[in-house]
Coordinates of C-alpha atoms and ligand atoms in Angstrom, one line a residue:
X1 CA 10.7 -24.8 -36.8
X2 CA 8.2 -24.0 -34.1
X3 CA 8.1 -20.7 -32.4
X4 CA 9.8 -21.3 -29.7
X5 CA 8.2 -18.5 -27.4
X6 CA 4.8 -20.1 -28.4
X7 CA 5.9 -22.9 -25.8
X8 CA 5.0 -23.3 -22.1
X9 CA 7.3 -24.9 -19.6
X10 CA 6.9 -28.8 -19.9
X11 CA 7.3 -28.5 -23.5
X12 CA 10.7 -26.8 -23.3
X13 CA 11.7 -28.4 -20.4
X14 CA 11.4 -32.0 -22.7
X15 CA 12.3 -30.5 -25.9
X16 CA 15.7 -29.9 -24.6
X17 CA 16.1 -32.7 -23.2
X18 CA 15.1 -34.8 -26.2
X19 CA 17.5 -32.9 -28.5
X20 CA 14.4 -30.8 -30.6
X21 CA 16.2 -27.5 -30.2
X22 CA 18.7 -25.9 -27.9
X23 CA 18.1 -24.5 -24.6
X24 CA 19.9 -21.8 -26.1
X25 CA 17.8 -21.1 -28.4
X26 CA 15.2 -20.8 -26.2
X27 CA 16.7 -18.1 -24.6
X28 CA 17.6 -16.4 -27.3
X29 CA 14.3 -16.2 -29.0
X30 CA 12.9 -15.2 -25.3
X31 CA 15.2 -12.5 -24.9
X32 CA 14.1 -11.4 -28.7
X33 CA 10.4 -11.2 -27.5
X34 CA 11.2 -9.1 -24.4
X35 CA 13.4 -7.0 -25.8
X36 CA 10.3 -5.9 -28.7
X37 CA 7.3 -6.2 -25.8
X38 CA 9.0 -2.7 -24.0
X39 CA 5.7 -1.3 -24.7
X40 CA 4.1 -3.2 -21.9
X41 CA 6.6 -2.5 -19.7
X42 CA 6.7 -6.0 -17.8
X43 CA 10.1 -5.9 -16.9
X44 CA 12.1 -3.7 -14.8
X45 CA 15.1 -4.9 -15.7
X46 CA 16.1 -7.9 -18.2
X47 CA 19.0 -9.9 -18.1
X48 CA 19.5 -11.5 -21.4
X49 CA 23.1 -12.7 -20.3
X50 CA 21.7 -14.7 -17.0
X51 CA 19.2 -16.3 -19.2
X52 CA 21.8 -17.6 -21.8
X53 CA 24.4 -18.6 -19.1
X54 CA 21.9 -20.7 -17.5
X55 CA 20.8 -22.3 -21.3
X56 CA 24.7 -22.8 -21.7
X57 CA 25.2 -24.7 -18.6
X58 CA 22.3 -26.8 -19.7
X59 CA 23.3 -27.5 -23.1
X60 CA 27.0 -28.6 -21.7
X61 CA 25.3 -30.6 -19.2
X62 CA 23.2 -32.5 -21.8
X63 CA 26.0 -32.4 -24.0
X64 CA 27.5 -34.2 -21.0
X65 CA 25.1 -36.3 -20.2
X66 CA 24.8 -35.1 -16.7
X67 CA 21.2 -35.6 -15.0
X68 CA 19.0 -32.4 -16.4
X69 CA 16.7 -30.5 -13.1
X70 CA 13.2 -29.9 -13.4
X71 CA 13.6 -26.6 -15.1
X72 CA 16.1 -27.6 -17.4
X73 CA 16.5 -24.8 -20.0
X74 CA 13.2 -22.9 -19.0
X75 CA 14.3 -18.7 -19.4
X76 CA 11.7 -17.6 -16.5
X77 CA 10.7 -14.0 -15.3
X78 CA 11.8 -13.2 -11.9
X79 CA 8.7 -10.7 -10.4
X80 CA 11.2 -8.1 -8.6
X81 CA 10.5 -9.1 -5.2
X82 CA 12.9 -11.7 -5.1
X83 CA 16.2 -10.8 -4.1
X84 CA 18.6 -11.6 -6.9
X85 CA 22.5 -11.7 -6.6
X86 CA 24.3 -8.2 -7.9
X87 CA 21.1 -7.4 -10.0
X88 CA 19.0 -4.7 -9.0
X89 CA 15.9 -5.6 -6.7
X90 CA 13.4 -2.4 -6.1
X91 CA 9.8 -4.3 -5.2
X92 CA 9.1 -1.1 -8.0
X93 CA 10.1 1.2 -5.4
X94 CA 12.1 4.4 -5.9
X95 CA 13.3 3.5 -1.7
X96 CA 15.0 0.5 -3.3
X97 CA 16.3 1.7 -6.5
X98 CA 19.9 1.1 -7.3
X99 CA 19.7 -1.8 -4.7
X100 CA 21.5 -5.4 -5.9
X101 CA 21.5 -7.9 -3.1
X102 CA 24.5 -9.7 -2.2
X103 CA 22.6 -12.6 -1.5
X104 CA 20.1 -14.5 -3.6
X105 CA 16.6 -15.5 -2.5
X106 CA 16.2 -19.2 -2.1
X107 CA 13.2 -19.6 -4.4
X108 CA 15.0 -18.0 -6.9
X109 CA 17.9 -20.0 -5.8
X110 CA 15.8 -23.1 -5.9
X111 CA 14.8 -22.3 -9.6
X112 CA 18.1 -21.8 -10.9
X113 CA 19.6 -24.6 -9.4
X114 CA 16.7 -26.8 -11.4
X115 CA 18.2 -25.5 -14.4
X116 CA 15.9 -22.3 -15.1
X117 CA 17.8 -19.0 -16.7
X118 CA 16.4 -15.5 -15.6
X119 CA 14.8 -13.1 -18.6
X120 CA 14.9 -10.3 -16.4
X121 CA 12.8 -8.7 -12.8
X122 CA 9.3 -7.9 -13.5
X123 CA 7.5 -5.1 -12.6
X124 CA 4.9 -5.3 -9.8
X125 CA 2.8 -2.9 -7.7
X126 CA 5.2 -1.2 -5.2
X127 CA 5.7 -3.6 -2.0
X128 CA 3.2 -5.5 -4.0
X129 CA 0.6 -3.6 -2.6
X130 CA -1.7 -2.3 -5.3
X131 CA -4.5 -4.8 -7.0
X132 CA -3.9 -2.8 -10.5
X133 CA -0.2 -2.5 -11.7
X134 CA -0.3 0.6 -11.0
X135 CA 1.7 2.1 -7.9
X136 CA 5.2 0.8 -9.4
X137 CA 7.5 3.6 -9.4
X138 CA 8.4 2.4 -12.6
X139 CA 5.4 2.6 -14.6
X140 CA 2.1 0.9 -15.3
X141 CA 2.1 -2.2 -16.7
X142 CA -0.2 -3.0 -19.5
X143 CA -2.1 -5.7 -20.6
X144 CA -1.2 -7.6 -23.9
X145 CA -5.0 -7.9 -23.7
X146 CA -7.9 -5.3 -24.9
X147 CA -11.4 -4.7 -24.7
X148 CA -12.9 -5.7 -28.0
X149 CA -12.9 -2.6 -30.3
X150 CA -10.8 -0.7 -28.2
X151 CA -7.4 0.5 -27.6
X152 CA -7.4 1.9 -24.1
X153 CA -4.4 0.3 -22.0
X154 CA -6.0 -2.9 -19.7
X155 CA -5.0 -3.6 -16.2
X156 CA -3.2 -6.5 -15.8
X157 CA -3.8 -7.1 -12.4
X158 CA -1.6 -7.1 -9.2
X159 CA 0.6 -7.2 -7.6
X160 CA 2.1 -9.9 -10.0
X161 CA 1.6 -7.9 -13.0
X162 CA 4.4 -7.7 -14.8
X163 CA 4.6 -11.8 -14.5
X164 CA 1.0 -11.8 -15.3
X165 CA 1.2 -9.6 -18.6
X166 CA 4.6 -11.4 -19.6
X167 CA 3.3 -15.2 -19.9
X168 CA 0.1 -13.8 -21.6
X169 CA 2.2 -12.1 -24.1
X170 CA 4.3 -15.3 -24.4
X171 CA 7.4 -13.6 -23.8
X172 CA 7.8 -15.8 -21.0
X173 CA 6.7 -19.4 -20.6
X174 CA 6.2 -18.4 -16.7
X175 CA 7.2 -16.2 -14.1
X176 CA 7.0 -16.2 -10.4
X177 CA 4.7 -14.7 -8.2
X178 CA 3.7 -13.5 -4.8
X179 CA 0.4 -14.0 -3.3
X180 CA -0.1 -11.7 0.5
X181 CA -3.6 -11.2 -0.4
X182 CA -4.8 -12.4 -4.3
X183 CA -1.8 -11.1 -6.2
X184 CA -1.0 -14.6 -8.1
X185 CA -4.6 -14.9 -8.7
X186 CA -6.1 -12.0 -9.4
X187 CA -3.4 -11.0 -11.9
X188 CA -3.7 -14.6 -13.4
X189 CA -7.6 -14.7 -13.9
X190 CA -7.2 -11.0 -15.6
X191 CA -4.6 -12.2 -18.7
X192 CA -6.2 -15.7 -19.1
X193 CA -3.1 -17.7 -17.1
X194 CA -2.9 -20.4 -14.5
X195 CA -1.2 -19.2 -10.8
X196 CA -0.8 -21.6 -7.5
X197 CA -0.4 -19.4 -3.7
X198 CA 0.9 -22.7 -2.4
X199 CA 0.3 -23.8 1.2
X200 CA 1.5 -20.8 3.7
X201 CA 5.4 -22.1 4.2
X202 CA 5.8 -24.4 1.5
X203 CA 7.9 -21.7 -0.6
X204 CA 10.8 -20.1 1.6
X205 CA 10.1 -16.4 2.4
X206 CA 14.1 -15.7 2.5
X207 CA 15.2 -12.9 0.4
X208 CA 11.6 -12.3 -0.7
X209 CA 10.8 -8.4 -0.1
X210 CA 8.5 -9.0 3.1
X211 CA 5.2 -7.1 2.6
X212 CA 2.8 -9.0 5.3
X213 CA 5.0 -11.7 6.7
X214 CA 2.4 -13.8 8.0
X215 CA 0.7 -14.1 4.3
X216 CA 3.2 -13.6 1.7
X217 CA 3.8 -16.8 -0.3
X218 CA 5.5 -17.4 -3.3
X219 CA 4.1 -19.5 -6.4
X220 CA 4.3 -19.7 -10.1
X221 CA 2.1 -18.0 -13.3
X222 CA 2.1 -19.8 -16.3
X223 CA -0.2 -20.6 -19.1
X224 CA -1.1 -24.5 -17.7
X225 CA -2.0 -26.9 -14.8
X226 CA 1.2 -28.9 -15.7
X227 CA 3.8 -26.0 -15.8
X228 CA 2.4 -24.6 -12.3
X229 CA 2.5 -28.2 -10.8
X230 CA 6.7 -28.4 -12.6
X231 CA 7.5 -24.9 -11.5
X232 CA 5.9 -25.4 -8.1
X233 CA 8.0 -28.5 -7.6
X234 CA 11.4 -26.6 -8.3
X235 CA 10.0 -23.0 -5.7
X236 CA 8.9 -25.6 -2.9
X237 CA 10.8 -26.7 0.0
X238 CA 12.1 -26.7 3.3
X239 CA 14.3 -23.8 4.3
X240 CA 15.9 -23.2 7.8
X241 CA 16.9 -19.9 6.9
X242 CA 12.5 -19.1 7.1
X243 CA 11.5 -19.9 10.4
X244 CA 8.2 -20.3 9.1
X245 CA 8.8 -22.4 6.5
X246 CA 7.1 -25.9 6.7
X247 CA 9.6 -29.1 6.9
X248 CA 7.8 -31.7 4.6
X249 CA 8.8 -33.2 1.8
X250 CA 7.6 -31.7 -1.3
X251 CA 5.4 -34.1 -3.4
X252 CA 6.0 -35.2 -7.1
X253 CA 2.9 -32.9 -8.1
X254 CA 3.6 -32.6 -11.8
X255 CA 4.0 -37.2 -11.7
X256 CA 0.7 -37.4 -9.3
X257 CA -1.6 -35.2 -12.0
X258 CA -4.9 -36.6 -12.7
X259 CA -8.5 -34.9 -13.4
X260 CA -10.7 -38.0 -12.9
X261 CA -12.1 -36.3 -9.5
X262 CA -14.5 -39.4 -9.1
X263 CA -15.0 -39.8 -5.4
X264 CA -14.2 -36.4 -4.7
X265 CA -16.5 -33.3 -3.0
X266 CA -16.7 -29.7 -5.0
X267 CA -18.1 -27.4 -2.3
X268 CA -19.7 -23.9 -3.5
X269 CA -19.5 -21.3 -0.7
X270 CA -23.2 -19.7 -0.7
X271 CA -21.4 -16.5 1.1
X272 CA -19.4 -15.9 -2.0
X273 CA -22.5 -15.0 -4.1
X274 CA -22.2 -11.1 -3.8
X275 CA -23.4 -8.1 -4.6
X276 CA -21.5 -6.0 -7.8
X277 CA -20.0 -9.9 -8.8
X278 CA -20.6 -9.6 -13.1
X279 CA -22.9 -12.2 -14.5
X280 CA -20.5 -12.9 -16.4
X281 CA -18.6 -14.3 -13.3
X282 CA -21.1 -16.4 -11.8
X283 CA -22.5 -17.4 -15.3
X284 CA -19.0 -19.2 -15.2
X285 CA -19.2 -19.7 -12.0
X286 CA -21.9 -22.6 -12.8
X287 CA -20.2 -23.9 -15.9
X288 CA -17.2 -24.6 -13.5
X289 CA -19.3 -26.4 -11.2
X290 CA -20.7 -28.6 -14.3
X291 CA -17.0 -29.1 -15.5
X292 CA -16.2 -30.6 -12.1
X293 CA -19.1 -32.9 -12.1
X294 CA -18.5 -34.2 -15.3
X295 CA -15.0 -34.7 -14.0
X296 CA -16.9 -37.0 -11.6
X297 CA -17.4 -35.2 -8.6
X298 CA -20.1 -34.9 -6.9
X299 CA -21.2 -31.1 -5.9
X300 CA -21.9 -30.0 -2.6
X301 CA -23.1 -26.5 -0.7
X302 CA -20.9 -25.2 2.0
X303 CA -21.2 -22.2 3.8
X304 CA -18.3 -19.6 5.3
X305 CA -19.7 -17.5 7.2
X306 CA -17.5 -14.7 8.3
X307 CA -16.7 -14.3 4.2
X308 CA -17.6 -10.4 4.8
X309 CA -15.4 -10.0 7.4
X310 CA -12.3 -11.5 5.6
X311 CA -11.6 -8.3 3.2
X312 CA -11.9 -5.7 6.7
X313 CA -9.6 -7.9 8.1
X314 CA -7.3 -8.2 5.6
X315 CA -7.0 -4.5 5.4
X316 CA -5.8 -4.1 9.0
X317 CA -3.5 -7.3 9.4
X318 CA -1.8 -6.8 6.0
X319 CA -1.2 -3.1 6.7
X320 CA -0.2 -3.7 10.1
X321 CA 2.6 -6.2 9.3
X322 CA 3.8 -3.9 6.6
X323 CA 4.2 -0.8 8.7
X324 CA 6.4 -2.7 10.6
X325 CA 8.5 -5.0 7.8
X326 CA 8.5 -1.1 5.9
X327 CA 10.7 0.1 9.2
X328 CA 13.5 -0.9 7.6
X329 CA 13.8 1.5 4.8
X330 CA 15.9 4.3 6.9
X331 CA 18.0 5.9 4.0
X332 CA 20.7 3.8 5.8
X333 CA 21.0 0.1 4.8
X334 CA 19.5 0.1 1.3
X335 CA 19.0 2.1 -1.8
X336 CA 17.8 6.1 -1.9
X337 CA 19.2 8.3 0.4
X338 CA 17.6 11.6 0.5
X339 CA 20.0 14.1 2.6
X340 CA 19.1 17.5 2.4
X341 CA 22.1 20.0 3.6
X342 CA 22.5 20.5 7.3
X343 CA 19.9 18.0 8.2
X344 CA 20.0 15.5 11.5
X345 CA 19.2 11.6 11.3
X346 CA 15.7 11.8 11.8
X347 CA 15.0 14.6 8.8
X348 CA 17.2 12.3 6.8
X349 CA 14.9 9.0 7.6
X350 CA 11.6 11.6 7.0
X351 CA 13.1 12.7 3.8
X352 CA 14.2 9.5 2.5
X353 CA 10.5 8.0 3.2
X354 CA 9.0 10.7 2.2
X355 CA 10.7 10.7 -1.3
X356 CA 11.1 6.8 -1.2
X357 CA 7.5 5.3 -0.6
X358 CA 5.0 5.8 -3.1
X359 CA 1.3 6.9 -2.3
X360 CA -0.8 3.4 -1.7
X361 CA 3.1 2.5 0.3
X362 CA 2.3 5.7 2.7
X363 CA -1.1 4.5 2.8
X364 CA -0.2 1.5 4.4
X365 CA 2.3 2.3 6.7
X366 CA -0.1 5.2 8.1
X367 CA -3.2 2.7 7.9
X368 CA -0.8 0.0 9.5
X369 CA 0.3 2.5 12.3
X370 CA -3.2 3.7 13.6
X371 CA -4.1 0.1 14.1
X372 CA -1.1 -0.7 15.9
X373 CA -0.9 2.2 18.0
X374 CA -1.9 2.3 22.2
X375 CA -5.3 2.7 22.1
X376 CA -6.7 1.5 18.7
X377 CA -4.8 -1.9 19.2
X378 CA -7.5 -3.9 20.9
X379 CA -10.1 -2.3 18.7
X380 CA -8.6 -3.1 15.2
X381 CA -5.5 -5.3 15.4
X382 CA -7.0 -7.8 17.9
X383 CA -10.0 -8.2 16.3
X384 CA -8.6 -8.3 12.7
X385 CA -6.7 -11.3 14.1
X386 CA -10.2 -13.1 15.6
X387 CA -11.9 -12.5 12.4
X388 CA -9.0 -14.3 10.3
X389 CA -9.3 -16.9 13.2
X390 CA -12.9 -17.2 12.4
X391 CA -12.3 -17.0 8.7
X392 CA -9.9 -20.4 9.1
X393 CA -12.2 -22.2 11.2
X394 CA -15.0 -21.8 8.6
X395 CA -13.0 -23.3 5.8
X396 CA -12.1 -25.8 8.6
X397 CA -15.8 -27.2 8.8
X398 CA -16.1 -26.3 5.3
X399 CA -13.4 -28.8 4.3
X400 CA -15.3 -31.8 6.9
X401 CA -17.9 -31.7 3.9
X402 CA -16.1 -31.3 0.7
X403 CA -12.4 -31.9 -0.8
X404 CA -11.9 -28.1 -2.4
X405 CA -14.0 -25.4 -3.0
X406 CA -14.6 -23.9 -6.4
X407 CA -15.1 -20.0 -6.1
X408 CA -14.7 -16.6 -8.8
X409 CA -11.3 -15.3 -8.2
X410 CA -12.6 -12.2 -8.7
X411 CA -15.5 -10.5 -9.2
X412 CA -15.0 -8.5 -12.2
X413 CA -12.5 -9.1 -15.2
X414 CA -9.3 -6.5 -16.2
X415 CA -9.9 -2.9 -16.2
X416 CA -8.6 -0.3 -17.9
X417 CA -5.6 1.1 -16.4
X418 CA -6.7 4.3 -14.6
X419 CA -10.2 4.0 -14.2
X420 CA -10.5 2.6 -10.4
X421 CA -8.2 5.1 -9.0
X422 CA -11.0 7.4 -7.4
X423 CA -11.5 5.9 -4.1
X424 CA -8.8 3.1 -3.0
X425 CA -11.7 1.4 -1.3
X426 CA -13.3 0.1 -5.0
X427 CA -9.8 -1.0 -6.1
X428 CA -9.1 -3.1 -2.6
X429 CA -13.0 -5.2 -3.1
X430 CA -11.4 -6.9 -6.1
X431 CA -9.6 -8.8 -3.5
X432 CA -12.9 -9.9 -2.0
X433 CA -12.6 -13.7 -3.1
X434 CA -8.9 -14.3 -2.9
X435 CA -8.3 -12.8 0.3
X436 CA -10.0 -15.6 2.5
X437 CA -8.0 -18.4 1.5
X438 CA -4.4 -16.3 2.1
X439 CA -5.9 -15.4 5.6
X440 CA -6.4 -19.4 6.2
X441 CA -2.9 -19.8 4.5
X442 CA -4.5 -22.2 2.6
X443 CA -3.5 -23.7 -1.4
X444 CA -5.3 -21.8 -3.9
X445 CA -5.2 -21.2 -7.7
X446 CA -6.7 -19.5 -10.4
X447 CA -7.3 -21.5 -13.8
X448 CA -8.6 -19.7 -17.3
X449 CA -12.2 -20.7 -17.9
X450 CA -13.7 -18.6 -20.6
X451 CA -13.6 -14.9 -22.4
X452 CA -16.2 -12.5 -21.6
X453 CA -18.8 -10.5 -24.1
X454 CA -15.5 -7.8 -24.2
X455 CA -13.1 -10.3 -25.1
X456 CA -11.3 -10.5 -21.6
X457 CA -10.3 -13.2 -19.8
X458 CA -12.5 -14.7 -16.9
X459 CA -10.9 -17.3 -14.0
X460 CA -12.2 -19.8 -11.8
X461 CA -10.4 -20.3 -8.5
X462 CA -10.2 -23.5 -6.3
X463 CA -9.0 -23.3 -2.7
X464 CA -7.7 -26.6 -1.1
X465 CA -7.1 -28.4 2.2
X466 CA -3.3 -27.3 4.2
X467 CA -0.9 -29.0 2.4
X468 CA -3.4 -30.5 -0.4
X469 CA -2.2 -28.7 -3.5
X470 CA -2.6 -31.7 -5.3
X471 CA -6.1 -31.8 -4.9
X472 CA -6.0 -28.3 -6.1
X473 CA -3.6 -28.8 -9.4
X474 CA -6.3 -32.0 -10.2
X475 CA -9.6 -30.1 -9.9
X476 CA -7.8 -26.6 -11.9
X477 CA -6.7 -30.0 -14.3
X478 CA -10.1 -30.9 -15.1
X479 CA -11.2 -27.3 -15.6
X480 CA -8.5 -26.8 -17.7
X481 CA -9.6 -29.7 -20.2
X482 CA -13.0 -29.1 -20.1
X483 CA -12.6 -25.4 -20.7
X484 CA -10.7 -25.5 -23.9
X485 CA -9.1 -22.1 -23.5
X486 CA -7.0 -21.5 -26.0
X487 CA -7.4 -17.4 -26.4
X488 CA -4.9 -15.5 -26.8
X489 CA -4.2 -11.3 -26.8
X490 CA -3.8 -10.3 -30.6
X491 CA -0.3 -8.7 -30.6
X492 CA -0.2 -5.1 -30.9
X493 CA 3.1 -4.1 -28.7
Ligands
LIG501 N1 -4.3 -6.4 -3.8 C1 -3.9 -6.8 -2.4 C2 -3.3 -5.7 -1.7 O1 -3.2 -4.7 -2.3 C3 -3.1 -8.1 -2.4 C4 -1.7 -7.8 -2.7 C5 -0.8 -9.0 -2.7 O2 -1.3 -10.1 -2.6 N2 0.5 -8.8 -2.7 O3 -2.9 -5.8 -0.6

């Protein structure tokens, strides 16, 4: 028989339904693969039993003949900022720890109610702030992948991680993600996976650990254009209980795939052409933009002007709406409690922070602070929030002269873990291409496009129009095909 864990999501998803193998043993052979991959530490905690209750109920619904969802007998990794019911959610902070929700996020609601089962939470930067995997309270995570002729532990990007390294290793077909600034993408591009930010509001925000409200969005990692486009369809949706979710309906992506892109405009930002980018990167760069045009589309120039501004920007909004959202974490409501002997409230809410939040978390909320404070306001906060207005219009008139824009996702591939931790600055500037597009809240994705000289992973990224992931899942289609990327990390944990 096939290994199962060798499959992606559509496969499963139809396998079950057509009667090749149990959803079941799906799960089982999942849970098999996380339960030998602890050396990359992926998960935070696994839940074997979720993901075989869900397989049962899917078996005894096909058994049944009952109507199977989209996700029908998919075991998925749940990145451990979605709030799931009586099992622990930390956002890999020791504030959190020991935290179970008595409520369930509705993306995570939305996935099991389309018949997915849950391996386990997945390990993240803490808050999801972090670019590396490496401000979890619980650990690095590593790579499955290596430099060639080397054993020294790889990044494997962030905040998403643990999702990222997980589908890589194939001990998930997919995972979900969360995307405030690059962390779908950036992790995706370093482990040789697909990853969709969706359209801001298209995935509800409820029971999602808010790190920057007004650009956190949920979306899925896995190893294809067709299981993003299926998981996608099962995250997405209207929610009342997020006032900022959108009320649209949510398109049959995964039926309305199709990479003939005759007809359609590629535009190539000149702005994103920058300094310390590998050559490498833009050496793929230009084979995307030949894939594309042998997809049929025709290739155009655009320009985005206030690109240099974006990252700045980011820096202050992000941190800003996290000092706030981070409030919360009083030593009262959830998780640690640090109360030293014959201390008042407010030592207990310093204590409890001050033992909670890990080092790039402080960071934030200090960085976030300042801005926000009488004074600075006007000089940081207000014109953080101009310069993301700028950076929207300029994919506005961008998008006048093209249908999506192909773009690096980052400018360098994985790193080993530990060597960018010398100035935070150098870690935050691989951001620089995928923090534009979650300023504009637009639809962006990172697709696998070749292996470097070191034998890592390199990704391509296409942003779309609002509300055009479509147009996105197509072009990242066409790469996809033309590309050929079938690499995969030698197994070593
Ligand atoms: N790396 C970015 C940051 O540290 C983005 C994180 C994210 O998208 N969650 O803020």
């Amino acid at each position: 028989m096939t290994d199962l864990t060798s499959l992606g999501v559509k496969d499963i998803r139809d396998g079950v339904a057509k009667g090749d193998f149990t959803a079941r043993e799906v799960a089982e052979s999942f849970n098999a693969a996380v339960a030998e991959a602890a050396a990359l530490n992926a998960f935070i905690v696994t839940t074997p039993d979720h993901a075989l209750a869900a397989a049962d109920k899917v078996d005894a619904d096909r058994a049944a003949g009952k109507q199977l969802g989209k996700m029908a007998g998919v075991p998925i990794g749940m990145k451990d900022l979605f709030a799931t019911h009586g099992v622990q959610t930390t956002a890999a902070s020791h504030i959190l720890e020991g935290f179970a929700p008595r409520y369930e996020s509705t993306v995570s609601q939305n996935l099991w109610n389309a018949g997915a089962g849950m391996l386990g939470k997945l390990n993240l930067d803490q808050f999801a702030m972090g670019s590396s995997n490496e401000t979890s309270y619980f650990g690095n995570v590593s790579s499955p992948w290596r430099k060639a002729g080397s054993n020294a532990a790889m990044s494997p990007g962030g905040s998403s991680g643990g999702s990222s390294a997980a589908v890589a290793a194939r001990i998930a077909p997919a995972a979900t993600g969360t995307d405030t600034g690059g962390s779908i993408r950036q992790p995706a591009a370093f482990t040789g996976i697909c990853g969709i930010k969706p359209t801001y509001g298209r995935c509800s925000r409820w029971g999602v650990v808010a790190f920057a409200s007004s650009l956190d969005q949920a979306g899925p990692m896995a190893r294809s254009v067709e299981d993003c486009a299926i998981m996608l369809g099962a995250m997405a949706g209207f929610d009342p209980k997020d006032a900022t979710s959108l009320d649209m309906p949510v398109p049959d992506w995964e039926a309305a795939l199709n990479s003939d892109l005759r007809g359609k405009k590629v535009g190539i930002p000149r702005e994103y052409r920058m300094e310390g980018t590998d050559q490498a990167i833009l050496d793929s760069w230009e084979q995307g933009k030949a894939w594309l045009k042998d997809a049929g589309a025709e290739i155009v120039d655009v320009s985005l002007p206030h690109t240099k501004y974006a990252l700045p920007a980011y820096y202050i909004v992000a941190p800003a709406e996290a000092s706030s959202n981070l409030a919360r974490y009083d030593g009262v409501r959830y998780g640690l409690r640090d109360l030293p002997d014959g201390v008042g409230l407010q030592d207990m809410y310093a204590a409890t922070r001050a033992a909670g939040f890990g080092d790039e978390v402080k960071r934030r909320i200090l960085i976030g602070t300042y801005v926000l404070s009488a004074g600075f306001y006007d000089a940081y906060y207000t014109q953080a929030q101009k310069v993301r207005a700028l950076v929207a219009r300029d994919f506005e008139r961008a998008f006048q002269e093209c249908d999506v824009i192909l773009a690096p996702t980052t400018p360098t591939a994985s790193f080993p873990l530990g060597s960018m931790n010398e100035d935070p600055l150098t870690m935050y500037l691989n951001d620089v291409f995928a923090v534009p597009a979650s300023l504009a809240g637009l639809p962006a994705m990172s697709v696998p496009a070749t292996i470097n000289a070191d034998g890592l992973p390199l990704g391509l990224q296409i942003v779309g129009r609002p509300f055009d992931e479509q147009g996105v899942l197509n072009a990242g289609l066409a790469i996809q095909q033309r590309a050929g990327f079938t690499a995969r990390p030698e197994k070593w944990w």
